[in-house]
Amino acid sequence: MDENKIPLHIGLIMDGNGRWAKKRLMPRSYGHNAGMNAMIKIAEHAKVRGVKYLTVYTLSTENLLRPQEELDGLYGLFRKYFTKNVQKLYSSGAGVKVIGDISVLPQDVQTLLLDGEKNSPKDCAFWLIFAINYGARAELLRACNLAIEKGEKLDGKSFGNYLYTQGVPDPDLIIRTGGEKRLSNFLLYQSAYSELYFTDTLFPDFDESELDKAIEEFSKRERRFGKIN
Ligand code: IPE
Ligand code: IPE
Ligand code: MG
């Protein structure tokens, strides 16, 4: 693998948990649990490969319309991650960030997420960014309204300061598992020049070698950013 062509920032649309569970005649929560385990392994591997930011699409604004039982199961997984697994990430010198409107989540989950960010080491070599109740349209409207409130006229540079992803470079590569070929409201502004990679693999089956395959494919893409080579 060409180390000069490792994406600095990967966005990961972790889709297919429900179908993975259905294939096993299990409830959707079983798939989400397996998806969380897959995400933990992928984050470790991304870090080993030299990726600096991994943004995992964990819950979209539209996902909030799912049955409360499924959402409660997901909140339980967030509780588990942010009490137990996050420590391991910290001790490896990595940190977490959260993007999205978490104010609608149960109070204890909000506190865990905010503490998770606060307790992250400074100057991390790797950031795991959870997109939770995240939607690009809501993010863009929020940014515009914040700027209007301040009376600030925006330009390409200052606009980024109003986005949840402030300070994080745009994703170089966006991976979507689960077979659908769409972005489903994920990082629409930031993905203007991202390379897109789609795989039929359902997220719980997306392992280290699958991530390597995506990075390998990325390394072969010619990124022109509108210019001619
Ligand atoms: C992605 O898996 C995880 C979330 C959206 C929370 P899905 O739950 O969408 O799984 P499928 O697409 O139904 O298989
Ligand atoms: C996208 O998956 C959201 C996450 C992976 C968190 P969805 O399953 O919600 O997307 P659609 O409904 O197939 O577009
Ligand atoms: Mg889905």
Short mmCIF file of C-alpha atoms and ligand atoms in Angstrom, two decimals:
data_model
loop_
_atom_site.label_atom_id
_atom_site.label_comp_id
_atom_site.label_asym_id
_atom_site.label_seq_id
_atom_site.Cartn_x
_atom_site.Cartn_y
_atom_site.Cartn_z
CA MET A 1 0.00 0.00 0.00
CA ASP A 2 1.32 3.44 -0.96
CA GLU A 3 1.61 5.29 2.34
CA ASN A 4 1.55 8.65 0.59
CA LYS A 5 -1.94 7.90 -0.64
CA ILE A 6 -3.64 7.16 2.64
CA PRO A 7 -6.75 9.32 3.07
CA LEU A 8 -6.35 11.85 5.88
CA HIS A 9 -10.08 11.76 6.58
CA ILE A 10 -12.49 8.89 5.87
CA GLY A 11 -16.28 9.23 6.19
CA LEU A 12 -18.01 5.93 6.82
CA ILE A 13 -21.70 5.35 6.19
CA MET A 14 -22.25 2.23 8.27
CA ASP A 15 -25.31 0.77 6.56
CA GLY A 16 -26.77 -2.73 6.55
CA ASN A 17 -27.03 -3.67 10.23
CA GLY A 18 -30.75 -4.41 10.02
CA ARG A 19 -30.43 -6.63 6.95
CA TRP A 20 -27.48 -8.45 8.51
CA ALA A 21 -29.64 -9.30 11.52
CA LYS A 22 -32.66 -10.22 9.39
CA LYS A 23 -30.58 -12.74 7.46
CA ARG A 24 -29.91 -14.41 10.81
CA LEU A 25 -33.58 -14.21 11.89
CA MET A 26 -32.52 -11.88 14.67
CA PRO A 27 -33.89 -8.50 15.81
CA ARG A 28 -32.40 -5.33 14.36
CA SER A 29 -30.74 -4.58 17.70
CA TYR A 30 -28.56 -7.66 17.19
CA GLY A 31 -27.31 -6.12 13.95
CA HIS A 32 -26.60 -2.77 15.60
CA ASN A 33 -24.61 -4.49 18.30
CA ALA A 34 -22.56 -6.34 15.68
CA GLY A 35 -22.17 -3.05 13.81
CA MET A 36 -20.76 -1.35 16.90
CA ASN A 37 -18.18 -4.14 17.28
CA ALA A 38 -17.24 -3.80 13.61
CA MET A 39 -16.87 -0.02 14.01
CA ILE A 40 -14.49 -0.44 16.95
CA LYS A 41 -12.24 -2.73 14.90
CA ILE A 42 -12.38 -0.47 11.85
CA ALA A 43 -11.41 2.56 13.93
CA GLU A 44 -8.38 0.73 15.33
CA HIS A 45 -7.35 -0.37 11.88
CA ALA A 46 -7.84 3.07 10.32
CA LYS A 47 -5.52 4.45 13.00
CA VAL A 48 -2.89 1.80 12.24
CA ARG A 49 -3.10 2.68 8.55
CA GLY A 50 -2.34 6.35 9.30
CA VAL A 51 -5.79 7.81 8.79
CA LYS A 52 -6.17 10.87 11.05
CA TYR A 53 -9.95 11.38 11.08
CA LEU A 54 -12.66 8.75 10.80
CA THR A 55 -16.21 10.10 10.79
CA VAL A 56 -18.75 7.37 11.44
CA TYR A 57 -22.35 8.04 10.43
CA THR A 58 -24.02 6.62 13.50
CA LEU A 59 -27.50 8.16 13.49
CA SER A 60 -29.00 10.48 10.88
CA THR A 61 -31.62 13.16 11.54
CA GLU A 62 -34.02 10.96 9.53
CA ASN A 63 -33.17 7.88 11.62
CA LEU A 64 -34.81 9.68 14.58
CA LEU A 65 -38.14 8.75 12.96
CA ARG A 66 -37.47 5.05 13.58
CA PRO A 67 -39.41 3.19 16.30
CA GLN A 68 -38.48 4.30 19.82
CA GLU A 69 -37.47 0.74 20.70
CA GLU A 70 -34.75 0.73 18.02
CA LEU A 71 -33.55 4.18 19.08
CA ASP A 72 -33.41 3.12 22.74
CA GLY A 73 -31.27 0.15 21.71
CA LEU A 74 -28.89 2.50 19.87
CA TYR A 75 -28.70 4.85 22.87
CA GLY A 76 -27.78 1.80 24.97
CA LEU A 77 -24.90 1.11 22.59
CA PHE A 78 -23.72 4.73 22.85
CA ARG A 79 -23.79 4.39 26.65
CA LYS A 80 -21.72 1.25 26.41
CA TYR A 81 -19.18 2.74 24.03
CA PHE A 82 -18.75 6.00 25.92
CA THR A 83 -18.37 4.33 29.33
CA LYS A 84 -16.31 1.30 28.38
CA ASN A 85 -14.64 1.26 24.98
CA VAL A 86 -13.66 4.91 24.76
CA GLN A 87 -10.99 4.44 27.45
CA LYS A 88 -9.03 2.14 25.17
CA LEU A 89 -9.08 4.78 22.47
CA TYR A 90 -7.79 7.45 24.87
CA SER A 91 -4.97 5.24 26.08
CA SER A 92 -3.79 4.82 22.51
CA GLY A 93 -3.53 8.62 22.21
CA ALA A 94 -6.73 9.02 20.22
CA GLY A 95 -9.80 11.12 20.88
CA VAL A 96 -13.48 11.40 20.04
CA LYS A 97 -15.63 14.20 18.69
CA VAL A 98 -19.38 14.32 18.18
CA ILE A 99 -21.15 16.16 15.35
CA GLY A 100 -24.90 16.67 15.10
CA ASP A 101 -27.69 17.93 17.33
CA ILE A 102 -27.44 15.74 20.41
CA SER A 103 -29.86 17.90 22.43
CA VAL A 104 -32.73 15.52 21.64
CA LEU A 105 -30.96 12.48 23.14
CA PRO A 106 -31.57 11.26 26.70
CA GLN A 107 -29.83 13.57 29.16
CA ASP A 108 -27.39 10.94 30.45
CA VAL A 109 -26.32 10.06 26.91
CA GLN A 110 -25.72 13.75 26.12
CA THR A 111 -23.54 14.02 29.22
CA LEU A 112 -21.55 10.92 28.27
CA LEU A 113 -20.95 12.21 24.75
CA LEU A 114 -19.86 15.66 25.95
CA ASP A 115 -17.58 14.12 28.59
CA GLY A 116 -16.21 11.80 25.92
CA GLU A 117 -15.14 14.83 23.92
CA LYS A 118 -13.88 16.75 26.94
CA ASN A 119 -11.77 13.88 28.27
CA SER A 120 -10.08 13.25 24.92
CA PRO A 121 -6.34 13.84 24.88
CA LYS A 122 -5.28 17.06 23.21
CA ASP A 123 -3.19 16.80 19.99
CA CYS A 124 -4.43 13.38 18.93
CA ALA A 125 -2.93 11.43 16.05
CA PHE A 126 -6.38 9.97 15.44
CA TRP A 127 -9.89 11.32 15.88
CA LEU A 128 -12.99 9.18 15.85
CA ILE A 129 -15.90 11.48 15.00
CA PHE A 130 -19.42 10.26 15.73
CA ALA A 131 -22.17 11.78 13.58
CA ILE A 132 -25.21 11.48 15.84
CA ASN A 133 -28.57 13.01 14.93
CA TYR A 134 -26.49 14.48 12.14
CA GLY A 135 -27.95 15.65 8.86
CA ALA A 136 -26.12 17.80 6.34
CA ARG A 137 -29.19 19.90 5.54
CA ALA A 138 -29.76 20.72 9.20
CA GLU A 139 -26.03 21.46 9.57
CA LEU A 140 -26.07 23.90 6.63
CA LEU A 141 -29.21 25.69 7.81
CA ARG A 142 -27.80 25.95 11.32
CA ALA A 143 -24.59 27.45 9.93
CA CYS A 144 -26.50 30.05 7.89
CA ASN A 145 -28.69 31.00 10.84
CA LEU A 146 -25.70 31.34 13.19
CA ALA A 147 -24.02 33.65 10.70
CA ILE A 148 -27.22 35.70 10.21
CA GLU A 149 -27.57 36.08 14.00
CA LYS A 150 -24.04 37.46 14.08
CA GLY A 151 -24.63 39.63 11.04
CA GLU A 152 -21.66 38.02 9.32
CA LYS A 153 -21.41 37.80 5.56
CA LEU A 154 -19.98 34.39 4.75
CA ASP A 155 -17.21 33.35 2.42
CA GLY A 156 -15.75 29.95 1.58
CA LYS A 157 -13.37 30.10 4.52
CA SER A 158 -15.54 31.54 7.29
CA PHE A 159 -18.46 29.24 6.44
CA GLY A 160 -16.47 26.24 7.65
CA ASN A 161 -16.32 27.80 11.11
CA TYR A 162 -20.08 27.46 11.45
CA LEU A 163 -20.19 23.80 10.51
CA TYR A 164 -20.07 20.97 13.05
CA THR A 165 -16.87 19.83 11.32
CA GLN A 166 -15.06 23.07 12.14
CA GLY A 167 -11.30 22.44 12.13
CA VAL A 168 -11.61 19.02 10.49
CA PRO A 169 -10.42 18.72 6.88
CA ASP A 170 -12.95 17.58 4.27
CA PRO A 171 -13.24 13.81 3.86
CA ASP A 172 -10.94 12.45 1.15
CA LEU A 173 -12.83 9.19 0.95
CA ILE A 174 -16.42 8.31 1.77
CA ILE A 175 -17.23 4.62 2.14
CA ARG A 176 -20.80 3.30 2.19
CA THR A 177 -21.48 -0.31 3.09
CA GLY A 178 -24.74 -2.16 2.59
CA GLY A 179 -25.20 -1.80 -1.16
CA GLU A 180 -27.04 1.53 -1.48
CA LYS A 181 -25.41 4.15 -3.65
CA ARG A 182 -26.39 7.39 -1.99
CA LEU A 183 -25.14 9.76 0.68
CA SER A 184 -28.35 9.93 2.74
CA ASN A 185 -27.69 13.47 4.01
CA PHE A 186 -24.09 12.80 5.12
CA LEU A 187 -21.50 15.63 4.88
CA LEU A 188 -23.04 17.07 1.70
CA TYR A 189 -20.99 20.28 1.78
CA GLN A 190 -17.73 18.66 2.87
CA SER A 191 -17.94 15.84 0.31
CA ALA A 192 -17.77 18.13 -2.74
CA TYR A 193 -14.50 16.51 -3.84
CA SER A 194 -14.52 13.28 -1.83
CA GLU A 195 -13.85 10.02 -3.57
CA LEU A 196 -16.86 7.72 -3.15
CA TYR A 197 -16.57 3.98 -2.51
CA PHE A 198 -19.58 1.69 -2.34
CA THR A 199 -19.61 -1.93 -1.27
CA ASP A 200 -22.41 -4.50 -0.97
CA THR A 201 -20.86 -5.82 2.26
CA LEU A 202 -23.28 -5.31 5.15
CA PHE A 203 -21.63 -3.22 7.84
CA PRO A 204 -21.18 -5.94 10.52
CA ASP A 205 -19.15 -7.91 7.94
CA PHE A 206 -17.00 -4.91 6.98
CA ASP A 207 -13.62 -5.90 8.42
CA GLU A 208 -10.00 -4.76 8.29
CA SER A 209 -9.34 -6.31 4.88
CA GLU A 210 -12.44 -4.56 3.48
CA LEU A 211 -11.12 -1.23 4.75
CA ASP A 212 -7.76 -1.97 3.13
CA LYS A 213 -9.56 -2.68 -0.15
CA ALA A 214 -11.28 0.70 -0.01
CA ILE A 215 -8.02 2.52 0.80
CA GLU A 216 -6.27 0.65 -2.01
CA GLU A 217 -8.94 1.70 -4.48
CA PHE A 218 -8.68 5.29 -3.20
CA SER A 219 -4.92 5.25 -3.76
CA LYS A 220 -5.50 4.52 -7.46
CA ARG A 221 -7.95 7.35 -8.04
CA GLU A 222 -6.75 10.46 -9.82
CA ARG A 223 -8.06 13.51 -7.99
CA ARG A 224 -8.09 16.56 -10.20
CA PHE A 225 -10.21 19.06 -8.26
CA GLY A 226 -11.35 20.57 -11.55
CA LYS A 227 -7.86 21.16 -12.86
CA ILE A 228 -6.07 19.39 -15.72
CA ASN A 229 -3.04 17.24 -15.12
C1 IPE B 1 -27.35 1.42 9.62
O1 IPE B 1 -27.99 0.20 9.47
C2 IPE B 1 -27.35 1.89 11.04
C3 IPE B 1 -28.29 2.98 11.30
C4 IPE B 1 -28.90 3.67 10.38
C5 IPE B 1 -28.55 3.32 12.68
P1 IPE B 1 -29.53 0.12 9.17
O2 IPE B 1 -30.26 0.04 10.47
O3 IPE B 1 -29.98 1.19 8.26
O4 IPE B 1 -29.59 -1.28 8.42
P2 IPE B 1 -30.46 -1.66 7.17
O5 IPE B 1 -30.17 -0.66 6.10
O6 IPE B 1 -31.89 -1.63 7.61
O7 IPE B 1 -29.98 -3.04 6.80
C1 IPE B 2 -27.75 6.09 6.54
O1 IPE B 2 -28.38 4.86 6.51
C2 IPE B 2 -27.60 6.56 7.96
C3 IPE B 2 -26.60 5.83 8.76
C4 IPE B 2 -25.85 4.86 8.35
C5 IPE B 2 -26.46 6.30 10.13
P1 IPE B 2 -29.96 4.74 6.31
O2 IPE B 2 -30.28 3.29 6.32
O3 IPE B 2 -30.67 5.58 7.29
O4 IPE B 2 -30.16 5.37 4.87
P2 IPE B 2 -31.30 5.19 3.78
O5 IPE B 2 -32.62 5.33 4.51
O6 IPE B 2 -31.15 3.82 3.22
O7 IPE B 2 -31.05 6.24 2.76
MG MG B 3 -30.04 1.35 6.23
#
